Amino acid sequence: MLNTTYSYKAHLSPAKYVTQLSFILLVGLLWLMLQSFQAIAKPSLKSLQHQQLNEILFNIHTYYVDDLKLQNSFVTQPDNLQVEALFSRLDPYSKYLDETELDAIFSSTNGRYTGLGIEVKVEEGRVYIVNTINNSPAALAGLQVNDEVIAINQQPILDKSIEEVAKLIRQSGQSAVDVAVKREKETELNFSIKRQQINLESVRGHLADTGVALISINAFNNHTLHDVAREIAKMQITNSFPLSGLIIDLRDNPGGTLQGAVEVADLFLDNGTIVSTKGRFNEANQKYQAHKGDILSGAPIAVLINENSASAAEILAAALRDNQRAVLIGETSFGKGSVQSLIPLGNGNTALKLTTARYYTPSGQSIDGKGITPDVSINQTMLSEIDQGVIIKNIQELALFSSLLDRQDKKQLTAKQLVIMQ
């Protein structure tokens, strides 16, 4: 993460923020989960005073990734409606965060949050579950991947945004949330689920008897480096020999912290650029380089991605592929190539989450709005529907590990071989 020494640090009087870095670069969709900090339909700016509005205006004018030419846009004292109109000109990832929302982001980057434990997506106005967190209230209640959420507390949610749905869930407070879903070949199902604090398991591992290992990274937070390194070390000890290959599953990984992605990439690289960021102020222009030392000593790596692999997940995938360290398998990724910074406001209890830079892959490409195209394109099902042992077996049957050094071989796989993964 980018740690700067702007005057904002003086505003961080609460000790919990002094220890959290004065300026934090975040990437990713911030889980795409139905949790409290996502319940932001519009910036809650109506009650802010002129001093706070001026501070927000200054930060946007100075640090937003695009120059909006604001110097002549406002009178001496901007009003709330003007600042709200300004937010409508920003990208969808830039938001004003109140104290509750800011606390939730810090909790999330530390691997915990309060909610139901589901990840969702919206398609044509309908909300579908793409993942349930292990041992979460939603998973224990029986919600499943591909369930369509049709109502929350008896209120239909057709054509509602994720933020509006999240707000309905949060309004339940300590009471149980009534969730109605439609499941394929079944009628409407109803669940009563209580929101709880969830400790996220960002990494899961599986070792095959062939010595090939798989790690599934669900999101990137402050503990992901430790969790990945620990999981690989454990599997190496179990294997009694160095691993013969590794599969990194990033499907449905919506991102998380920039630092988490950089640190994990560095585990597998001896040298080279991991990612670079570019913005309008000096500190937004950074280049992250790998340090000598490959935890796998050159053993081949395959990375699985899909349309829900975003931001920090895309940074890791591109870093390994562009440095000729891994082959990418799956579907074109989401394409979120912007970086958000948390800028504390006032006394540090609120903040501005502002897009301050765009990131570029080691080959110098911006994937924003385009995504990363895999080396081997395969129409995959959801991760939660595939056993990890089966994934390893299928990748080995694709013979990718024996041909990783010959990129032409990878692109000439037969249709018979590819169908194994479908």
Tab-separated table of C-alpha atoms in Angstrom:
chain	number	residue	atom	x	y	z
A	1	MET	CA	0.000	0.000	0.000
A	2	LEU	CA	1.082	3.566	-0.610
A	3	ASN	CA	1.969	5.320	2.616
A	4	THR	CA	2.255	9.081	2.201
A	5	THR	CA	2.863	11.872	4.678
A	6	TYR	CA	0.299	14.455	3.641
A	7	SER	CA	-1.200	16.792	6.202
A	8	TYR	CA	-4.163	14.384	6.385
A	9	LYS	CA	-2.185	12.461	8.965
A	10	ALA	CA	-2.772	15.280	11.388
A	11	HIS	CA	-6.502	14.575	11.213
A	12	LEU	CA	-6.123	10.958	12.352
A	13	SER	CA	-6.591	11.624	16.042
A	14	PRO	CA	-8.352	8.312	16.840
A	15	ALA	CA	-5.621	5.757	17.563
A	16	LYS	CA	-7.234	3.092	15.404
A	17	TYR	CA	-6.659	5.228	12.313
A	18	VAL	CA	-3.150	6.357	13.254
A	19	THR	CA	-2.127	2.710	13.104
A	20	GLN	CA	-3.927	2.032	9.835
A	21	LEU	CA	-1.846	4.281	7.475
A	22	SER	CA	-2.775	7.824	6.634
A	23	PHE	CA	-3.400	7.084	2.982
A	24	ILE	CA	-4.360	3.595	1.804
A	25	LEU	CA	-4.431	2.373	-1.778
A	26	LEU	CA	-7.197	-0.113	-2.366
A	27	VAL	CA	-8.075	-2.078	-5.461
A	28	GLY	CA	-10.882	-4.432	-6.286
A	29	LEU	CA	-14.592	-4.488	-5.999
A	30	LEU	CA	-14.147	-4.745	-2.220
A	31	TRP	CA	-15.601	-8.251	-2.202
A	32	LEU	CA	-18.878	-7.557	-4.098
A	33	MET	CA	-20.507	-8.889	-0.929
A	34	LEU	CA	-23.711	-7.750	0.651
A	35	GLN	CA	-22.140	-6.038	3.590
A	36	SER	CA	-22.788	-2.793	5.359
A	37	PHE	CA	-20.215	-0.553	3.763
A	38	GLN	CA	-21.615	-1.220	0.310
A	39	ALA	CA	-24.973	0.248	1.205
A	40	ILE	CA	-24.178	3.588	-0.401
A	41	ALA	CA	-26.721	4.470	-3.040
A	42	LYS	CA	-25.478	8.095	-3.091
A	43	PRO	CA	-22.917	9.989	-1.026
A	44	SER	CA	-24.442	11.015	2.323
A	45	LEU	CA	-23.432	14.650	1.921
A	46	LYS	CA	-26.599	16.510	2.826
A	47	SER	CA	-25.608	17.153	6.454
A	48	LEU	CA	-21.988	18.167	5.853
A	49	GLN	CA	-20.796	21.657	6.703
A	50	HIS	CA	-19.019	24.062	4.332
A	51	GLN	CA	-15.587	23.236	5.777
A	52	GLN	CA	-16.096	19.540	5.074
A	53	LEU	CA	-17.444	20.236	1.602
A	54	ASN	CA	-14.412	22.385	0.836
A	55	GLU	CA	-12.124	19.599	2.016
A	56	ILE	CA	-13.862	17.090	-0.263
A	57	LEU	CA	-13.710	19.512	-3.171
A	58	PHE	CA	-9.990	20.129	-2.602
A	59	ASN	CA	-9.195	16.403	-2.520
A	60	ILE	CA	-11.125	15.676	-5.709
A	61	HIS	CA	-9.536	18.624	-7.487
A	62	THR	CA	-6.038	17.592	-6.364
A	63	TYR	CA	-6.027	13.798	-6.412
A	64	TYR	CA	-8.783	12.422	-8.666
A	65	VAL	CA	-7.286	10.416	-11.527
A	66	ASP	CA	-8.809	12.680	-14.188
A	67	ASP	CA	-8.483	16.458	-14.240
A	68	LEU	CA	-12.073	17.709	-14.024
A	69	LYS	CA	-11.122	21.416	-14.319
A	70	LEU	CA	-12.990	22.357	-11.162
A	71	GLN	CA	-11.391	25.683	-10.332
A	72	ASN	CA	-14.212	27.686	-11.893
A	73	SER	CA	-17.029	25.242	-11.207
A	74	PHE	CA	-18.063	26.450	-7.752
A	75	VAL	CA	-18.769	29.621	-5.880
A	76	THR	CA	-16.585	30.500	-2.885
A	77	GLN	CA	-18.668	28.307	-0.604
A	78	PRO	CA	-19.933	25.168	-2.412
A	79	ASP	CA	-23.283	23.819	-1.273
A	80	ASN	CA	-24.346	20.221	-0.722
A	81	LEU	CA	-26.229	19.910	-3.992
A	82	GLN	CA	-23.206	21.094	-5.973
A	83	VAL	CA	-20.940	18.528	-4.313
A	84	GLU	CA	-23.516	15.788	-4.873
A	85	ALA	CA	-23.610	16.763	-8.542
A	86	LEU	CA	-19.814	16.579	-8.591
A	87	PHE	CA	-19.872	12.996	-7.307
A	88	SER	CA	-22.128	12.060	-10.206
A	89	ARG	CA	-19.259	13.050	-12.521
A	90	LEU	CA	-16.825	10.673	-10.800
A	91	ASP	CA	-16.388	6.985	-11.530
A	92	PRO	CA	-18.611	4.506	-9.598
A	93	TYR	CA	-15.787	3.530	-7.236
A	94	SER	CA	-15.392	7.014	-5.726
A	95	LYS	CA	-17.576	7.623	-2.681
A	96	TYR	CA	-17.904	9.571	0.554
A	97	LEU	CA	-17.718	7.153	3.512
A	98	ASP	CA	-19.309	7.824	6.869
A	99	GLU	CA	-17.906	6.351	10.100
A	100	THR	CA	-19.781	3.045	9.811
A	101	GLU	CA	-18.716	2.520	6.221
A	102	LEU	CA	-15.098	3.391	6.982
A	103	ASP	CA	-14.993	0.960	9.911
A	104	ALA	CA	-16.404	-1.743	7.642
A	105	ILE	CA	-13.660	-1.233	5.058
A	106	PHE	CA	-10.932	-1.518	7.689
A	107	SER	CA	-12.582	-4.665	9.052
A	108	SER	CA	-12.799	-6.109	5.544
A	109	THR	CA	-9.129	-5.507	4.759
A	110	ASN	CA	-8.330	-7.282	8.016
A	111	GLY	CA	-10.323	-10.306	6.896
A	112	ARG	CA	-13.656	-9.848	8.653
A	113	TYR	CA	-17.017	-8.166	8.154
A	114	THR	CA	-20.589	-8.349	9.411
A	115	GLY	CA	-23.164	-9.705	6.997
A	116	LEU	CA	-24.782	-12.809	5.522
A	117	GLY	CA	-21.720	-14.135	3.711
A	118	ILE	CA	-22.767	-14.056	0.074
A	119	GLU	CA	-21.209	-12.589	-3.044
A	120	VAL	CA	-23.604	-11.452	-5.740
A	121	LYS	CA	-23.802	-10.059	-9.243
A	122	VAL	CA	-26.556	-8.232	-11.133
A	123	GLU	CA	-27.655	-9.354	-14.579
A	124	GLU	CA	-30.509	-7.603	-16.387
A	125	GLY	CA	-31.873	-6.262	-13.108
A	126	ARG	CA	-31.758	-9.635	-11.330
A	127	VAL	CA	-29.471	-10.432	-8.376
A	128	TYR	CA	-27.704	-13.796	-8.451
A	129	ILE	CA	-25.482	-15.410	-5.822
A	130	VAL	CA	-22.018	-16.191	-7.213
A	131	ASN	CA	-20.482	-17.515	-4.003
A	132	THR	CA	-21.250	-18.268	-0.371
A	133	ILE	CA	-18.520	-17.913	2.237
A	134	ASN	CA	-17.605	-21.130	4.023
A	135	ASN	CA	-19.338	-21.491	7.404
A	136	SER	CA	-21.154	-18.167	6.929
A	137	PRO	CA	-24.796	-17.697	7.994
A	138	ALA	CA	-25.881	-17.909	4.341
A	139	ALA	CA	-23.948	-21.122	3.658
A	140	LEU	CA	-25.202	-22.785	6.843
A	141	ALA	CA	-28.788	-21.760	6.032
A	142	GLY	CA	-28.583	-23.403	2.617
A	143	LEU	CA	-28.252	-20.563	0.111
A	144	GLN	CA	-26.487	-21.754	-3.038
A	145	VAL	CA	-24.518	-20.443	-5.995
A	146	ASN	CA	-26.804	-19.392	-8.886
A	147	ASP	CA	-29.785	-18.776	-6.583
A	148	GLU	CA	-31.661	-15.673	-7.734
A	149	VAL	CA	-32.468	-13.397	-4.796
A	150	ILE	CA	-35.984	-12.139	-5.452
A	151	ALA	CA	-36.965	-10.464	-2.161
A	152	ILE	CA	-35.479	-9.178	1.096
A	153	ASN	CA	-37.815	-8.940	4.080
A	154	GLN	CA	-40.788	-9.424	1.748
A	155	GLN	CA	-39.701	-6.509	-0.474
A	156	PRO	CA	-39.136	-7.449	-4.153
A	157	ILE	CA	-35.667	-6.440	-5.381
A	158	LEU	CA	-36.096	-6.698	-9.145
A	159	ASP	CA	-34.181	-3.846	-10.819
A	160	LYS	CA	-32.634	-2.737	-7.519
A	161	SER	CA	-28.878	-2.127	-7.316
A	162	ILE	CA	-26.552	-4.128	-5.091
A	163	GLU	CA	-26.277	-1.063	-2.850
A	164	GLU	CA	-30.060	-0.891	-2.406
A	165	VAL	CA	-30.247	-4.597	-1.619
A	166	ALA	CA	-27.398	-4.265	0.878
A	167	LYS	CA	-29.227	-1.415	2.579
A	168	LEU	CA	-32.348	-3.567	2.984
A	169	ILE	CA	-30.231	-6.266	4.618
A	170	ARG	CA	-28.435	-3.850	6.903
A	171	GLN	CA	-31.724	-2.312	8.085
A	172	SER	CA	-32.563	-5.627	9.750
A	173	GLY	CA	-29.945	-4.832	12.394
A	174	GLN	CA	-29.785	-7.631	14.957
A	175	SER	CA	-32.993	-9.228	13.668
A	176	ALA	CA	-33.020	-12.090	11.189
A	177	VAL	CA	-33.140	-11.210	7.494
A	178	ASP	CA	-35.848	-12.885	5.409
A	179	VAL	CA	-34.318	-13.862	2.066
A	180	ALA	CA	-36.465	-15.261	-0.750
A	181	VAL	CA	-34.699	-16.959	-3.647
A	182	LYS	CA	-35.655	-18.722	-6.837
A	183	ARG	CA	-33.713	-21.896	-7.536
A	184	GLU	CA	-33.584	-23.786	-10.815
A	185	LYS	CA	-36.323	-26.427	-11.103
A	186	GLU	CA	-37.715	-25.435	-7.713
A	187	THR	CA	-40.339	-23.010	-6.535
A	188	GLU	CA	-39.613	-20.008	-4.365
A	189	LEU	CA	-37.535	-20.818	-1.263
A	190	ASN	CA	-37.494	-18.690	1.890
A	191	PHE	CA	-34.688	-18.390	4.440
A	192	SER	CA	-34.436	-16.546	7.745
A	193	ILE	CA	-30.779	-15.616	8.308
A	194	LYS	CA	-29.154	-13.520	11.013
A	195	ARG	CA	-26.215	-11.274	10.133
A	196	GLN	CA	-23.007	-12.184	11.955
A	197	GLN	CA	-19.350	-11.220	11.978
A	198	ILE	CA	-17.575	-13.356	9.411
A	199	ASN	CA	-13.878	-14.142	9.430
A	200	LEU	CA	-12.881	-14.552	5.806
A	201	GLU	CA	-10.720	-17.501	4.812
A	202	SER	CA	-8.883	-15.884	1.931
A	203	VAL	CA	-6.917	-19.020	1.007
A	204	ARG	CA	-7.708	-22.745	0.756
A	205	GLY	CA	-5.266	-25.426	-0.352
A	206	HIS	CA	-5.333	-28.976	-1.710
A	207	LEU	CA	-2.430	-31.326	-2.504
A	208	ALA	CA	-2.706	-34.171	-5.012
A	209	ASP	CA	-0.673	-37.358	-4.669
A	210	THR	CA	1.187	-36.328	-7.835
A	211	GLY	CA	2.789	-33.431	-5.977
A	212	VAL	CA	0.691	-30.814	-7.774
A	213	ALA	CA	-0.981	-28.350	-5.393
A	214	LEU	CA	-3.923	-25.982	-5.740
A	215	ILE	CA	-4.573	-22.821	-3.751
A	216	SER	CA	-7.859	-20.940	-4.054
A	217	ILE	CA	-7.554	-17.243	-3.191
A	218	ASN	CA	-11.003	-15.831	-2.515
A	219	ALA	CA	-9.941	-12.208	-1.924
A	220	PHE	CA	-6.847	-10.171	-1.051
A	221	ASN	CA	-6.556	-8.693	2.420
A	222	ASN	CA	-3.821	-7.909	4.936
A	223	HIS	CA	-3.380	-11.607	5.755
A	224	THR	CA	-3.284	-13.110	2.257
A	225	LEU	CA	0.524	-13.196	1.925
A	226	HIS	CA	0.849	-15.049	5.219
A	227	ASP	CA	-2.006	-17.415	4.362
A	228	VAL	CA	-0.587	-18.309	0.920
A	229	ALA	CA	2.962	-18.812	2.201
A	230	ARG	CA	1.733	-20.929	5.123
A	231	GLU	CA	-0.483	-23.081	2.892
A	232	ILE	CA	2.316	-23.752	0.397
A	233	ALA	CA	4.829	-24.523	3.159
A	234	LYS	CA	2.365	-26.951	4.737
A	235	MET	CA	1.823	-28.754	1.439
A	236	GLN	CA	5.551	-28.918	0.722
A	237	ILE	CA	6.131	-30.567	4.097
A	238	THR	CA	3.264	-33.000	3.491
A	239	ASN	CA	4.638	-33.823	0.031
A	240	SER	CA	8.149	-34.518	1.449
A	241	PHE	CA	9.521	-33.125	-1.832
A	242	PRO	CA	9.254	-29.753	-3.609
A	243	LEU	CA	5.890	-29.304	-5.302
A	244	SER	CA	5.871	-30.421	-8.937
A	245	GLY	CA	3.386	-27.735	-9.932
A	246	LEU	CA	0.895	-25.195	-8.575
A	247	ILE	CA	-2.581	-24.102	-9.682
A	248	ILE	CA	-3.736	-20.711	-8.384
A	249	ASP	CA	-7.520	-20.396	-8.596
A	250	LEU	CA	-8.597	-16.757	-8.849
A	251	ARG	CA	-12.076	-17.359	-10.247
A	252	ASP	CA	-14.739	-15.215	-8.604
A	253	ASN	CA	-12.022	-13.316	-6.717
A	254	PRO	CA	-13.263	-9.694	-6.727
A	255	GLY	CA	-9.986	-8.146	-5.564
A	256	GLY	CA	-9.030	-6.468	-2.301
A	257	THR	CA	-5.798	-4.720	-1.358
A	258	LEU	CA	-3.120	-3.779	-3.861
A	259	GLN	CA	-0.405	-4.711	-1.379
A	260	GLY	CA	-1.822	-8.212	-0.969
A	261	ALA	CA	-1.646	-8.869	-4.714
A	262	VAL	CA	1.886	-7.464	-4.998
A	263	GLU	CA	3.166	-9.533	-2.079
A	264	VAL	CA	1.696	-12.792	-3.382
A	265	ALA	CA	3.111	-12.182	-6.878
A	266	ASP	CA	6.527	-11.542	-5.320
A	267	LEU	CA	6.455	-15.021	-3.764
A	268	PHE	CA	6.755	-16.620	-7.201
A	269	LEU	CA	8.985	-14.144	-9.057
A	270	ASP	CA	12.767	-13.736	-8.965
A	271	ASN	CA	12.728	-10.380	-10.727
A	272	GLY	CA	10.689	-8.146	-13.009
A	273	THR	CA	7.894	-5.602	-12.671
A	274	ILE	CA	4.753	-6.716	-10.853
A	275	VAL	CA	2.518	-3.708	-11.560
A	276	SER	CA	2.775	0.043	-12.016
A	277	THR	CA	0.296	2.789	-11.183
A	278	LYS	CA	-0.148	6.195	-12.820
A	279	GLY	CA	-2.085	9.223	-11.607
A	280	ARG	CA	-1.978	13.031	-11.541
A	281	PHE	CA	0.173	13.500	-8.427
A	282	ASN	CA	3.658	12.154	-7.779
A	283	GLU	CA	2.862	9.560	-5.127
A	284	ALA	CA	0.251	7.948	-7.380
A	285	ASN	CA	3.007	7.002	-9.827
A	286	GLN	CA	4.581	3.835	-8.508
A	287	LYS	CA	6.349	0.786	-9.903
A	288	TYR	CA	6.377	-2.403	-7.841
A	289	GLN	CA	9.333	-4.710	-8.506
A	290	ALA	CA	9.824	-8.363	-7.577
A	291	HIS	CA	12.603	-9.391	-5.200
A	292	LYS	CA	14.872	-12.370	-5.686
A	293	GLY	CA	13.496	-15.627	-4.335
A	294	ASP	CA	10.857	-17.949	-5.800
A	295	ILE	CA	9.052	-20.009	-3.183
A	296	LEU	CA	8.468	-22.779	-5.769
A	297	SER	CA	12.002	-22.752	-7.223
A	298	GLY	CA	10.638	-22.513	-10.755
A	299	ALA	CA	7.940	-25.213	-10.580
A	300	PRO	CA	5.275	-24.497	-13.227
A	301	ILE	CA	2.175	-22.465	-12.358
A	302	ALA	CA	-1.286	-22.349	-13.937
A	303	VAL	CA	-3.719	-19.562	-12.973
A	304	LEU	CA	-7.492	-19.917	-13.329
A	305	ILE	CA	-9.509	-16.753	-14.034
A	306	ASN	CA	-13.070	-15.947	-15.088
A	307	GLU	CA	-15.318	-12.962	-15.705
A	308	ASN	CA	-15.562	-12.307	-11.949
A	309	SER	CA	-11.785	-12.184	-11.390
A	310	ALA	CA	-11.179	-8.486	-10.806
A	311	SER	CA	-8.608	-5.888	-9.880
A	312	ALA	CA	-6.120	-7.358	-7.361
A	313	ALA	CA	-6.792	-10.800	-8.854
A	314	GLU	CA	-6.056	-9.362	-12.300
A	315	ILE	CA	-2.846	-7.774	-11.007
A	316	LEU	CA	-1.569	-11.159	-9.799
A	317	ALA	CA	-2.620	-12.975	-12.974
A	318	ALA	CA	-1.014	-10.399	-15.277
A	319	ALA	CA	2.177	-10.215	-13.210
A	320	LEU	CA	2.750	-13.969	-13.431
A	321	ARG	CA	1.798	-14.226	-17.111
A	322	ASP	CA	3.734	-11.171	-18.341
A	323	ASN	CA	6.843	-12.350	-16.503
A	324	GLN	CA	6.558	-15.746	-18.255
A	325	ARG	CA	5.937	-17.412	-14.883
A	326	ALA	CA	2.453	-18.845	-15.422
A	327	VAL	CA	-0.146	-19.748	-18.015
A	328	LEU	CA	-3.659	-18.305	-17.647
A	329	ILE	CA	-6.652	-20.592	-18.139
A	330	GLY	CA	-10.347	-19.749	-18.212
A	331	GLU	CA	-12.361	-16.744	-19.348
A	332	THR	CA	-11.563	-13.080	-19.904
A	333	SER	CA	-11.387	-11.321	-16.536
A	334	PHE	CA	-13.575	-8.460	-15.291
A	335	GLY	CA	-11.401	-5.513	-16.317
A	336	LYS	CA	-11.121	-3.194	-13.303
A	337	GLY	CA	-7.882	-1.295	-13.728
A	338	SER	CA	-8.312	1.616	-11.327
A	339	VAL	CA	-6.883	2.216	-7.870
A	340	GLN	CA	-8.823	3.753	-4.989
A	341	SER	CA	-7.279	5.662	-2.083
A	342	LEU	CA	-8.804	6.268	1.331
A	343	ILE	CA	-8.333	9.913	2.254
A	344	PRO	CA	-9.347	10.673	5.874
A	345	LEU	CA	-11.585	13.701	6.351
A	346	GLY	CA	-12.075	15.989	9.340
A	347	ASN	CA	-11.091	14.196	12.541
A	348	GLY	CA	-10.497	10.889	10.774
A	349	ASN	CA	-13.915	9.337	11.415
A	350	THR	CA	-14.985	9.755	7.789
A	351	ALA	CA	-13.113	9.428	4.536
A	352	LEU	CA	-13.179	9.901	0.810
A	353	LYS	CA	-12.688	6.745	-1.239
A	354	LEU	CA	-11.315	8.262	-4.408
A	355	THR	CA	-9.968	6.816	-7.644
A	356	THR	CA	-6.459	8.304	-7.755
A	357	ALA	CA	-4.639	6.121	-10.296
A	358	ARG	CA	-4.904	3.459	-12.960
A	359	TYR	CA	-2.701	0.409	-12.869
A	360	TYR	CA	-0.750	-1.108	-15.723
A	361	THR	CA	0.443	-4.664	-16.231
A	362	PRO	CA	4.177	-5.439	-16.557
A	363	SER	CA	3.770	-5.275	-20.352
A	364	GLY	CA	2.458	-1.713	-19.964
A	365	GLN	CA	-1.195	-2.484	-20.724
A	366	SER	CA	-4.243	-1.004	-18.991
A	367	ILE	CA	-6.929	-3.660	-18.595
A	368	ASP	CA	-9.614	-1.215	-17.427
A	369	GLY	CA	-12.849	-2.115	-19.173
A	370	LYS	CA	-11.115	-4.820	-21.216
A	371	GLY	CA	-9.935	-7.507	-18.811
A	372	ILE	CA	-7.187	-10.073	-19.323
A	373	THR	CA	-7.525	-12.646	-22.075
A	374	PRO	CA	-6.356	-16.107	-20.928
A	375	ASP	CA	-3.811	-18.200	-22.835
A	376	VAL	CA	-6.277	-21.085	-22.898
A	377	SER	CA	-9.960	-20.142	-23.095
A	378	ILE	CA	-12.313	-22.541	-21.325
A	379	ASN	CA	-15.971	-22.117	-20.369
A	380	GLN	CA	-15.793	-22.936	-16.671
A	381	THR	CA	-18.449	-23.534	-14.076
A	382	MET	CA	-18.378	-21.832	-10.703
A	383	LEU	CA	-15.547	-22.702	-8.315
A	384	SER	CA	-17.907	-23.858	-5.574
A	385	GLU	CA	-19.294	-26.510	-7.946
A	386	ILE	CA	-15.882	-28.081	-8.652
A	387	ASP	CA	-13.889	-30.272	-6.283
A	388	GLN	CA	-10.288	-29.092	-5.891
A	389	GLY	CA	-8.954	-32.567	-6.545
A	390	VAL	CA	-10.885	-32.701	-9.809
A	391	ILE	CA	-9.431	-29.332	-10.866
A	392	ILE	CA	-5.894	-30.628	-10.378
A	393	LYS	CA	-6.644	-33.816	-12.295
A	394	ASN	CA	-8.148	-31.900	-15.207
A	395	ILE	CA	-5.256	-29.450	-15.466
A	396	GLN	CA	-2.790	-32.338	-15.461
A	397	GLU	CA	-4.767	-34.092	-18.185
A	398	LEU	CA	-4.486	-30.922	-20.248
A	399	ALA	CA	-0.717	-31.582	-20.161
A	400	LEU	CA	-0.134	-27.898	-19.418
A	401	PHE	CA	2.575	-28.458	-16.848
A	402	SER	CA	4.737	-30.324	-19.330
A	403	SER	CA	4.391	-27.600	-21.950
A	404	LEU	CA	4.495	-24.349	-19.965
A	405	LEU	CA	7.843	-23.411	-21.446
A	406	ASP	CA	6.502	-23.769	-24.977
A	407	ARG	CA	3.756	-21.190	-25.362
A	408	GLN	CA	2.871	-22.425	-28.837
A	409	ASP	CA	1.995	-25.860	-27.451
A	410	LYS	CA	-0.427	-24.252	-25.029
A	411	LYS	CA	-2.330	-22.561	-27.814
A	412	GLN	CA	-2.656	-25.748	-29.871
A	413	LEU	CA	-4.554	-27.871	-27.364
A	414	THR	CA	-7.177	-29.998	-29.058
A	415	ALA	CA	-10.907	-29.600	-28.560
A	416	LYS	CA	-10.937	-33.060	-26.954
A	417	GLN	CA	-8.466	-31.903	-24.325
A	418	LEU	CA	-10.318	-28.646	-23.633
A	419	VAL	CA	-13.671	-30.324	-23.086
A	420	ILE	CA	-12.317	-31.928	-19.917
A	421	MET	CA	-12.607	-28.614	-18.082
A	422	GLN	CA	-16.068	-27.690	-19.348
